C-alpha cells in the first residue's frame, strides 16, 4: 500500500491554507506526498449558514496567505484580480466581504488542489501501525458516501475538522426530531419545514442573530422568539486595541502563560467571539422590535435571562418550559421548530484518534500544533482549530491560519528529512 508523507482530515480553510503552504515549500525543494480527505461532496464554507446578507467578521487581509506571503497567488486580492472584480471591490470600501464571496474565494483556492483532495469520504478512525514496540505509521480509516470503507497509510497526519454542534442537555434526547436542529444545519433544515410558523432560536451569538434576521425577512407569517441566558445582547468587540489579541505574536504570549493566566485571558476576551453578534445585527433586531411597538403588531420577542428547563414534543408541536434565571419562575411556550444556535465543541479529534490515546497523553499540543506523544510513537500528528485553551481565541478563526500552516509545514519538511522522526518540532521551528 502507498505510504503518504501526510494525510489531512478535512479540507476546510485550515487545510486548504496548509495545502498552499506545502506548495510553497515544494517550490523551495521540500516536496511532500500529501492527500486531504473531506466528508462534504465538494468544498463549501459552513454551507448551511451561507445566508444572503451575512458578511465576514474578519478583514479579507486575513485570508489563506497574505499574512504569511502577501505575494502568494492565493491572496484574496489576487482572487479578485483573477475574477475581474478588483476595482469594484475597492469601490465597495470594505474590509469585510460577504460570506458568499469569501466562500467563492475559498472554493477557487480549493479548486487548485483537486488532485490532492478526496471528497465525500469521512474519516472514522486512525489506527497505529506497529513495528515491534514502535508505532511507525498511521492507518487512516474512512467511509465514502456509499458506505465503502477505505484504508490509507501515512507517516504524518493533520486533523483540521472544525467544530461539532454543541447541543444543550435538555435537547440531547431529541436529536432525531427534524423540528429541532443546530444552526450548522439551518438552511437545509428550514427548507424542509415549510409549515413552521412559531420558531424559537436558542442562543445570543452571531449565528442566532443572523438566523433571526433571515427568518424575519422570509415571511410576515413567521413568529420568532430569540431566547438567551444573558440579560442583554453584547456586541462583538473588534476595536483596534482589543483586536491585537488576534495578532500572530499573541499566540506566543498566550502559549507562554500559566494555565491560570490563559484562563483569565480567555475570560477577559470572551466577548470578542462568543455570544457577541456584530453591533449592526443587534441594532437591526432592536429596530424590528421597536417597529412592532409602533404598529401594535407583535410577532417576535427577545427573551433574555431565561434557560430551557424542559422540552416536550408531540405531533402538534414543541413545548418549552423556560426558567427565569432571577425569579426561577417557569413559563411555557409552544413552537413548531427550535433552532439551537448554541455553538460548537472542538474535541472530536480525540474521538477519531481514540485508538492512539495511549500514545498521546492528554492530547496536549506543542506551540507548533503537534500532539505530544510517547517516545515509541514516531508519526507526527498536528491539529488545527482545537487548541484555543493553550493558543488563544484566534485558534478556531481565520486570524492565524496563514502563519500557522507555515509553522506546521516547516515542522513537516524537517521531519521527513529526518526519517527516524526523532526530532521535536520545538527544535525544528526554533
Ligand atoms: C457560520 C460561521 C461563520 C464564521 N465566520 C467567520 C469569520 O467571518 N471569520 C473568522 O475568522 N472565522 C469565522 N468562523 C470560524 C470558522 O471556524 C473559521 O472561519 C474556519 O471555517 C475554520 O476552518 P477549519 O478548516 O479549521 O474548519 P471548518 O471550516 O469547520 O472545516 C473543517 C472541514 O473538515 C470536514 N470534516 C469534519 N470532520 C471530518 C471527518 N471526520 N472526515 C473528513 N472531513 C471532515 C468538514 O466537512 C469541513 O469541511 C465562522 C464559523 C461559522 C460556523
Coordinates of C-alpha atoms and ligand atoms in Angstrom, one line a residue:
X1 CA 0.0 0.0 0.0
X2 CA 1.2 3.5 -0.9
X3 CA 2.6 5.5 2.1
X4 CA 1.8 9.2 2.2
X5 CA 4.1 11.8 3.9
X6 CA 0.9 13.5 5.1
X7 CA -2.8 12.7 5.3
X8 CA -5.1 15.6 6.2
X9 CA -8.5 15.1 7.7
X10 CA -10.9 17.8 6.5
X11 CA -10.5 20.3 3.6
X12 CA -11.8 23.5 5.1
X13 CA -9.9 26.8 5.2
X14 CA -7.2 25.4 7.6
X15 CA -6.2 22.5 5.4
X16 CA -6.6 24.5 2.2
X17 CA -4.2 27.0 3.7
X18 CA -1.9 24.1 4.6
X19 CA -2.0 22.8 1.0
X20 CA -0.9 26.3 -0.1
X21 CA 1.9 26.4 2.4
X22 CA 3.1 22.9 1.4
X23 CA 3.0 24.0 -2.3
X24 CA 5.3 26.9 -1.4
X25 CA 7.6 24.5 0.4
X26 CA 7.6 22.2 -2.6
X27 CA 8.8 25.2 -4.7
X28 CA 11.6 25.6 -2.2
X29 CA 12.7 22.0 -2.7
X30 CA 10.7 20.2 0.0
X31 CA 8.1 18.1 -1.8
X32 CA 5.7 16.1 0.3
X33 CA 3.3 13.4 -0.9
X34 CA 0.0 14.5 0.7
X35 CA -3.7 13.9 0.4
X36 CA -6.6 15.5 2.2
X37 CA -9.9 13.7 2.9
X38 CA -13.1 15.7 3.1
X39 CA -16.5 14.4 4.0
X40 CA -18.5 17.0 2.1
X41 CA -19.3 16.2 -1.6
X42 CA -17.4 19.4 -2.6
X43 CA -15.9 22.4 -0.9
X44 CA -18.4 24.7 0.9
X45 CA -17.7 27.0 3.9
X46 CA -20.3 26.5 6.5
X47 CA -22.8 25.6 3.7
X48 CA -25.9 25.8 5.8
X49 CA -25.1 29.3 7.1
X50 CA -24.4 30.9 3.7
X51 CA -27.1 33.5 4.3
X52 CA -27.7 36.2 1.7
X53 CA -26.9 39.2 4.0
X54 CA -24.1 37.7 6.0
X55 CA -20.7 39.4 6.0
X56 CA -17.2 38.3 7.1
X57 CA -16.3 39.1 10.7
X58 CA -12.6 39.4 9.9
X59 CA -10.6 41.5 7.4
X60 CA -10.2 40.0 4.0
X61 CA -6.4 40.5 4.5
X62 CA -6.6 37.6 7.0
X63 CA -7.1 35.3 4.0
X64 CA -5.3 32.0 3.4
X65 CA -2.0 33.5 2.5
X66 CA -1.5 37.3 2.9
X67 CA -0.1 37.4 6.5
X68 CA 2.5 34.7 5.6
X69 CA 3.2 35.7 2.0
X70 CA 1.4 38.7 0.5
X71 CA 2.9 37.8 -2.9
X72 CA 1.1 34.5 -3.0
X73 CA -1.1 33.5 -5.9
X74 CA -3.7 32.6 -3.2
X75 CA -4.4 36.0 -1.7
X76 CA -7.9 37.3 -1.7
X77 CA -6.6 40.3 -3.6
X78 CA -5.3 38.1 -6.4
X79 CA -8.6 36.1 -6.4
X80 CA -10.4 39.4 -7.0
X81 CA -7.9 40.3 -9.8
X82 CA -8.4 36.9 -11.5
X83 CA -12.2 37.3 -11.3
X84 CA -12.1 40.8 -12.7
X85 CA -13.6 42.4 -9.6
X86 CA -10.6 44.1 -8.0
X87 CA -11.6 47.7 -8.9
X88 CA -15.3 47.1 -8.0
X89 CA -14.2 45.6 -4.6
X90 CA -12.1 48.7 -3.9
X91 CA -15.1 50.9 -4.6
X92 CA -17.1 48.9 -2.1
X93 CA -14.7 50.4 0.5
X94 CA -14.9 47.5 2.9
X95 CA -12.6 45.1 4.7
X96 CA -15.5 42.7 5.2
X97 CA -16.6 40.8 2.1
X98 CA -19.9 38.9 2.1
X99 CA -19.7 35.3 3.3
X100 CA -20.9 34.3 -0.1
X101 CA -17.9 36.0 -1.7
X102 CA -15.4 34.6 0.8
X103 CA -16.9 31.1 0.2
X104 CA -16.3 31.6 -3.5
X105 CA -12.7 32.7 -2.8
X106 CA -12.2 29.5 -0.7
X107 CA -13.8 27.4 -3.5
X108 CA -11.4 29.0 -6.0
X109 CA -8.4 28.3 -3.8
X110 CA -9.6 24.7 -3.1
X111 CA -10.0 24.1 -6.9
X112 CA -6.2 24.3 -7.3
X113 CA -5.8 21.1 -5.3
X114 CA -8.4 18.8 -6.9
X115 CA -5.6 16.2 -7.2
X116 CA -4.7 16.4 -3.6
X117 CA -8.2 16.0 -2.1
X118 CA -10.7 13.2 -2.0
X119 CA -14.3 14.5 -1.3
X120 CA -17.3 12.7 0.0
X121 CA -15.3 10.5 2.4
X122 CA -15.4 10.7 6.2
X123 CA -12.5 9.7 8.3
X124 CA -13.8 7.5 11.1
X125 CA -10.7 6.4 13.0
X126 CA -6.9 6.3 12.9
X127 CA -5.1 3.1 13.9
X128 CA -1.4 2.5 14.9
X129 CA 0.8 0.5 12.6
X130 CA 3.5 -1.1 14.7
X131 CA 7.0 -2.5 14.1
X132 CA 7.9 -4.3 17.3
X133 CA 7.2 -1.9 20.1
X134 CA 7.2 1.2 17.9
X135 CA 4.4 2.9 16.1
X136 CA 5.9 3.8 12.8
X137 CA 2.9 4.7 10.6
X138 CA -0.8 5.5 10.9
X139 CA -3.6 3.7 9.2
X140 CA -6.4 6.1 8.4
X141 CA -9.8 4.6 8.0
X142 CA -12.6 6.4 6.1
X143 CA -16.0 5.7 4.8
X144 CA -17.3 7.0 1.4
X145 CA -20.8 8.3 0.8
X146 CA -22.0 4.8 -0.4
X147 CA -20.6 3.1 2.6
X148 CA -17.3 1.7 1.2
X149 CA -14.5 1.6 3.8
X150 CA -11.1 2.8 2.7
X151 CA -7.7 2.5 4.4
X152 CA -4.6 4.6 3.7
X153 CA -1.1 4.6 5.3
X154 CA 0.7 7.8 6.3
X155 CA 3.8 8.9 8.1
X156 CA 2.2 12.0 9.5
X157 CA -1.3 13.4 10.0
X158 CA -3.0 16.8 10.3
X159 CA -6.5 16.9 11.8
X160 CA -8.4 20.1 10.8
X161 CA -12.1 19.1 11.2
X162 CA -13.6 22.3 12.7
X163 CA -16.2 22.1 15.4
X164 CA -19.1 19.7 16.1
X165 CA -22.5 21.1 17.2
X166 CA -22.9 21.8 20.9
X167 CA -26.3 20.5 22.0
X168 CA -27.7 21.6 25.3
X169 CA -28.6 18.7 27.7
X170 CA -32.3 19.4 27.5
X171 CA -32.4 18.8 23.8
X172 CA -29.9 15.9 23.5
X173 CA -32.6 13.2 23.6
X174 CA -34.5 14.9 20.7
X175 CA -31.7 15.0 18.2
X176 CA -33.6 12.9 15.7
X177 CA -36.6 15.2 15.7
X178 CA -36.3 17.2 12.4
X179 CA -38.1 20.1 14.0
X180 CA -35.2 20.7 16.4
X181 CA -31.8 21.4 14.8
X182 CA -28.5 23.1 15.2
X183 CA -27.6 26.4 13.4
X184 CA -25.0 24.4 11.4
X185 CA -27.9 22.7 9.6
X186 CA -30.1 25.9 9.3
X187 CA -30.6 26.3 5.5
X188 CA -31.3 22.7 4.6
X189 CA -33.4 22.0 7.7
X190 CA -35.6 25.1 7.5
X191 CA -36.2 24.3 3.8
X192 CA -37.9 21.1 4.9
X193 CA -40.1 22.9 7.5
X194 CA -42.2 25.0 5.1
X195 CA -45.2 24.8 7.5
X196 CA -43.4 26.0 10.6
X197 CA -44.9 29.3 11.9
X198 CA -43.7 29.7 15.5
X199 CA -39.9 29.3 15.8
X200 CA -37.6 29.7 18.8
X201 CA -33.9 30.4 18.4
X202 CA -31.7 29.5 21.4
X203 CA -28.5 31.5 21.7
X204 CA -27.1 35.0 21.7
X205 CA -24.2 34.9 19.2
X206 CA -23.7 35.9 15.6
X207 CA -25.5 32.8 14.2
X208 CA -28.5 33.4 16.4
X209 CA -29.0 37.0 15.3
X210 CA -28.3 36.2 11.7
X211 CA -30.9 33.5 11.7
X212 CA -33.4 35.8 13.5
X213 CA -33.0 38.4 10.8
X214 CA -33.1 35.8 8.0
X215 CA -36.4 34.3 9.3
X216 CA -37.8 37.8 9.8
X217 CA -37.1 38.6 6.1
X218 CA -38.6 35.3 4.8
X219 CA -42.3 35.7 5.6
X220 CA -44.5 38.1 7.5
X221 CA -46.3 35.0 8.8
X222 CA -43.4 33.8 11.0
X223 CA -43.3 34.5 14.7
X224 CA -39.8 34.3 16.2
X225 CA -38.5 34.2 19.7
X226 CA -34.8 34.7 20.4
X227 CA -34.1 33.1 23.8
X228 CA -30.9 33.7 25.7
X229 CA -29.4 33.2 29.1
X230 CA -27.8 36.7 29.2
X231 CA -29.6 39.8 30.3
X232 CA -28.7 41.6 27.1
X233 CA -27.2 41.1 23.7
X234 CA -23.5 42.1 23.8
X235 CA -21.8 43.3 20.6
X236 CA -18.6 41.7 19.5
X237 CA -15.7 44.0 20.4
X238 CA -13.4 44.3 17.4
X239 CA -11.9 47.7 18.3
X240 CA -8.3 48.1 17.3
X241 CA -6.7 47.7 20.7
X242 CA -8.7 44.6 21.6
X243 CA -8.1 43.2 18.1
X244 CA -4.4 42.8 18.9
X245 CA -5.2 39.6 20.7
X246 CA -5.7 38.1 17.2
X247 CA -2.3 39.2 16.1
X248 CA 0.3 36.5 15.3
X249 CA 2.6 37.3 18.2
X250 CA -0.2 36.9 20.7
X251 CA -0.1 33.1 20.1
X252 CA 3.4 33.1 21.6
X253 CA 2.3 35.2 24.5
X254 CA -0.7 33.1 25.3
X255 CA 1.2 29.8 25.0
X256 CA 3.9 31.1 27.4
X257 CA 1.4 31.8 30.2
X258 CA 0.4 29.6 33.1
X259 CA -2.9 27.7 32.8
X260 CA -4.5 30.1 35.2
X261 CA -3.3 33.2 33.2
X262 CA -4.5 31.6 30.0
X263 CA -7.9 31.0 31.5
X264 CA -8.1 34.6 32.7
X265 CA -7.2 35.9 29.2
X266 CA -9.8 33.7 27.6
X267 CA -12.4 35.0 30.0
X268 CA -11.3 38.7 29.6
X269 CA -11.7 38.5 25.8
X270 CA -14.6 36.0 25.6
X271 CA -16.9 38.7 24.0
X272 CA -14.6 39.2 21.0
X273 CA -16.0 35.9 19.6
X274 CA -18.6 34.2 21.8
X275 CA -22.2 35.3 22.4
X276 CA -21.3 38.5 20.7
X277 CA -23.0 39.5 17.4
X278 CA -21.9 42.4 15.3
X279 CA -23.4 45.7 16.6
X280 CA -25.4 46.3 13.3
X281 CA -27.2 42.9 13.9
X282 CA -28.3 44.0 17.4
X283 CA -29.4 47.4 16.1
X284 CA -31.5 45.8 13.3
X285 CA -33.2 43.5 15.7
X286 CA -33.9 46.3 18.1
X287 CA -35.4 48.3 15.2
X288 CA -37.7 45.4 14.3
X289 CA -38.9 45.2 18.0
X290 CA -39.4 48.9 18.1
X291 CA -41.5 48.9 14.9
X292 CA -43.7 46.3 16.5
X293 CA -44.5 48.8 19.2
X294 CA -45.3 51.4 16.6
X295 CA -47.6 49.2 14.6
X296 CA -49.0 47.3 17.6
X297 CA -48.5 44.1 15.7
X298 CA -46.3 41.9 17.9
X299 CA -44.8 38.9 16.1
X300 CA -41.3 38.5 17.6
X301 CA -39.7 38.6 21.1
X302 CA -36.3 38.6 22.6
X303 CA -36.5 36.7 25.8
X304 CA -33.4 37.4 27.9
X305 CA -32.3 35.9 31.3
X306 CA -34.0 32.5 30.6
X307 CA -32.9 29.0 30.1
X308 CA -34.7 26.0 28.8
X309 CA -35.9 23.9 31.8
X310 CA -37.7 21.2 30.0
X311 CA -38.8 20.2 26.5
X312 CA -41.9 18.2 25.5
X313 CA -42.7 17.2 22.0
X314 CA -45.9 16.0 20.4
X315 CA -47.2 15.7 16.9
X316 CA -48.7 19.2 17.4
X317 CA -45.5 21.0 18.3
X318 CA -42.7 21.5 20.8
X319 CA -43.5 22.9 24.3
X320 CA -40.6 24.7 26.0
X321 CA -40.6 25.3 29.7
X322 CA -38.4 28.4 30.2
X323 CA -37.0 29.2 33.6
X324 CA -36.4 32.8 34.6
X325 CA -32.8 32.9 36.0
X326 CA -33.7 35.5 38.5
X327 CA -37.1 34.5 39.9
X328 CA -36.9 30.8 38.9
X329 CA -40.5 31.2 37.6
X330 CA -41.4 28.9 34.7
X331 CA -43.3 30.0 31.6
X332 CA -44.5 27.6 28.9
X333 CA -44.3 28.5 25.2
X334 CA -45.2 26.4 22.1
X335 CA -43.3 26.3 18.9
X336 CA -43.2 24.5 15.5
X337 CA -39.4 24.5 15.3
X338 CA -36.4 25.1 17.6
X339 CA -33.0 26.3 16.2
X340 CA -30.1 25.7 18.5
X341 CA -27.5 28.4 17.8
X342 CA -25.6 27.1 20.8
X343 CA -22.1 27.0 19.4
X344 CA -19.5 24.2 18.8
X345 CA -17.3 21.7 20.6
X346 CA -13.8 21.2 19.5
X347 CA -12.9 17.8 20.9
X348 CA -13.9 15.4 18.1
X349 CA -10.3 14.9 17.0
X350 CA -9.9 12.9 20.3
X351 CA -12.7 10.5 19.2
X352 CA -11.1 10.0 15.8
X353 CA -7.7 9.4 17.4
X354 CA -9.1 7.4 20.3
X355 CA -7.2 4.1 19.2
X356 CA -4.0 6.1 19.6
X357 CA -4.8 7.5 23.0
X358 CA -2.2 5.5 25.0
X359 CA 0.5 7.1 22.9
X360 CA -0.9 10.7 23.1
X361 CA -1.1 11.5 26.8
X362 CA -3.8 14.1 27.5
X363 CA -3.8 15.1 23.8
X364 CA -1.7 18.1 24.8
X365 CA -0.4 20.2 21.9
X366 CA 3.0 21.9 21.4
X367 CA 3.4 25.5 20.4
X368 CA 3.6 24.4 16.8
X369 CA 0.4 22.3 16.9
X370 CA 1.9 18.8 17.2
X371 CA 0.2 16.5 19.6
X372 CA 2.7 15.4 22.2
X373 CA 3.4 11.6 22.1
X374 CA 5.3 8.9 23.9
X375 CA 8.9 8.1 22.7
X376 CA 7.9 4.9 20.8
X377 CA 5.3 6.8 18.7
X378 CA 7.1 8.1 15.5
X379 CA 4.4 9.7 13.4
X380 CA 3.7 13.5 13.9
X381 CA 0.1 14.4 14.4
X382 CA -0.9 18.1 14.1
X383 CA -4.2 19.7 14.9
X384 CA -5.7 22.9 13.7
X385 CA -8.6 24.7 15.4
X386 CA -8.6 22.6 18.6
X387 CA -6.2 24.5 20.8
X388 CA -8.0 27.6 22.0
X389 CA -7.2 26.9 25.6
X390 CA -3.4 27.0 25.0
X391 CA -3.1 29.1 21.9
X392 CA -5.8 31.7 22.2
X393 CA -9.2 32.7 20.8
X394 CA -7.7 33.1 17.3
X395 CA -7.1 29.3 17.1
X396 CA -10.6 28.5 15.8
X397 CA -10.8 31.6 13.5
X398 CA -9.1 32.6 10.3
X399 CA -6.8 35.1 12.1
X400 CA -3.6 33.0 12.3
X401 CA -4.3 30.4 9.6
X402 CA -1.8 31.7 7.0
X403 CA 1.1 31.7 9.5
X404 CA 0.1 28.6 11.5
X405 CA 0.2 26.5 8.3
X406 CA 3.7 27.6 7.5
X407 CA 4.7 26.6 11.0
X408 CA 3.2 23.1 10.5
X409 CA 4.7 22.9 7.0
X410 CA 8.2 23.7 8.3
X411 CA 7.9 21.1 11.0
X412 CA 6.8 18.5 8.5
X413 CA 9.5 19.4 6.0
X414 CA 12.1 18.9 8.7
X415 CA 10.6 15.7 10.0
X416 CA 10.5 14.0 6.6
X417 CA 14.2 14.8 6.1
X418 CA 14.8 13.0 9.4
X419 CA 13.1 9.7 8.6
X420 CA 13.6 8.4 12.1
X421 CA 11.3 11.2 13.2
X422 CA 13.3 11.7 16.4
X423 CA 13.5 15.5 16.4
X424 CA 10.8 17.5 18.2
X425 CA 9.0 20.4 16.4
X426 CA 10.4 22.8 19.0
X427 CA 13.9 22.2 17.6
X428 CA 12.7 22.4 14.1
X429 CA 11.0 25.7 14.4
X430 CA 13.3 27.5 16.9
Ligands
LIG1 C1 -21.3 30.4 10.3 C2 -19.8 30.7 10.6 C3 -19.2 31.9 10.2 C4 -17.9 32.1 10.5 N1 -17.4 33.3 10.1 C5 -16.1 33.5 10.4 C6 -15.5 34.8 10.1 O1 -16.1 35.7 9.5 N2 -14.1 35.0 10.4 C7 -13.4 34.0 11.1 O2 -12.2 34.2 11.3 N3 -14.0 32.9 11.4 C8 -15.3 32.6 11.2 N4 -15.8 31.4 11.5 C9 -15.0 30.4 12.3 C10 -14.6 29.2 11.4 O3 -14.2 28.2 12.3 C11 -13.4 29.5 10.5 O4 -13.7 30.6 9.7 C12 -12.9 28.4 9.6 O5 -14.0 27.8 9.0 C13 -12.1 27.4 10.3 O6 -11.6 26.5 9.3 P1 -11.3 24.9 9.5 O7 -10.8 24.4 8.3 O8 -10.4 24.8 10.7 O9 -12.7 24.3 10.0 P2 -14.0 24.1 9.1 O10 -14.3 25.3 8.3 O11 -15.1 23.7 10.0 O12 -13.7 22.9 8.1 C14 -13.5 21.6 8.6 C15 -13.7 20.7 7.5 O13 -13.5 19.3 7.9 C16 -14.5 18.5 7.4 N5 -14.6 17.3 8.3 C17 -15.0 17.3 9.5 N6 -14.9 16.0 10.1 C18 -14.4 15.3 9.1 C19 -14.1 13.9 9.0 N7 -14.2 13.1 10.0 N8 -13.6 13.4 7.8 C20 -13.4 14.2 6.8 N9 -13.7 15.6 6.8 C21 -14.2 16.1 7.9 C22 -15.8 19.4 7.4 O14 -16.7 18.9 6.4 C23 -15.2 20.7 7.0 O15 -15.2 20.9 5.6 C24 -17.2 31.2 11.3 C25 -17.8 30.0 11.7 C26 -19.1 29.7 11.4 C27 -19.8 28.5 11.9

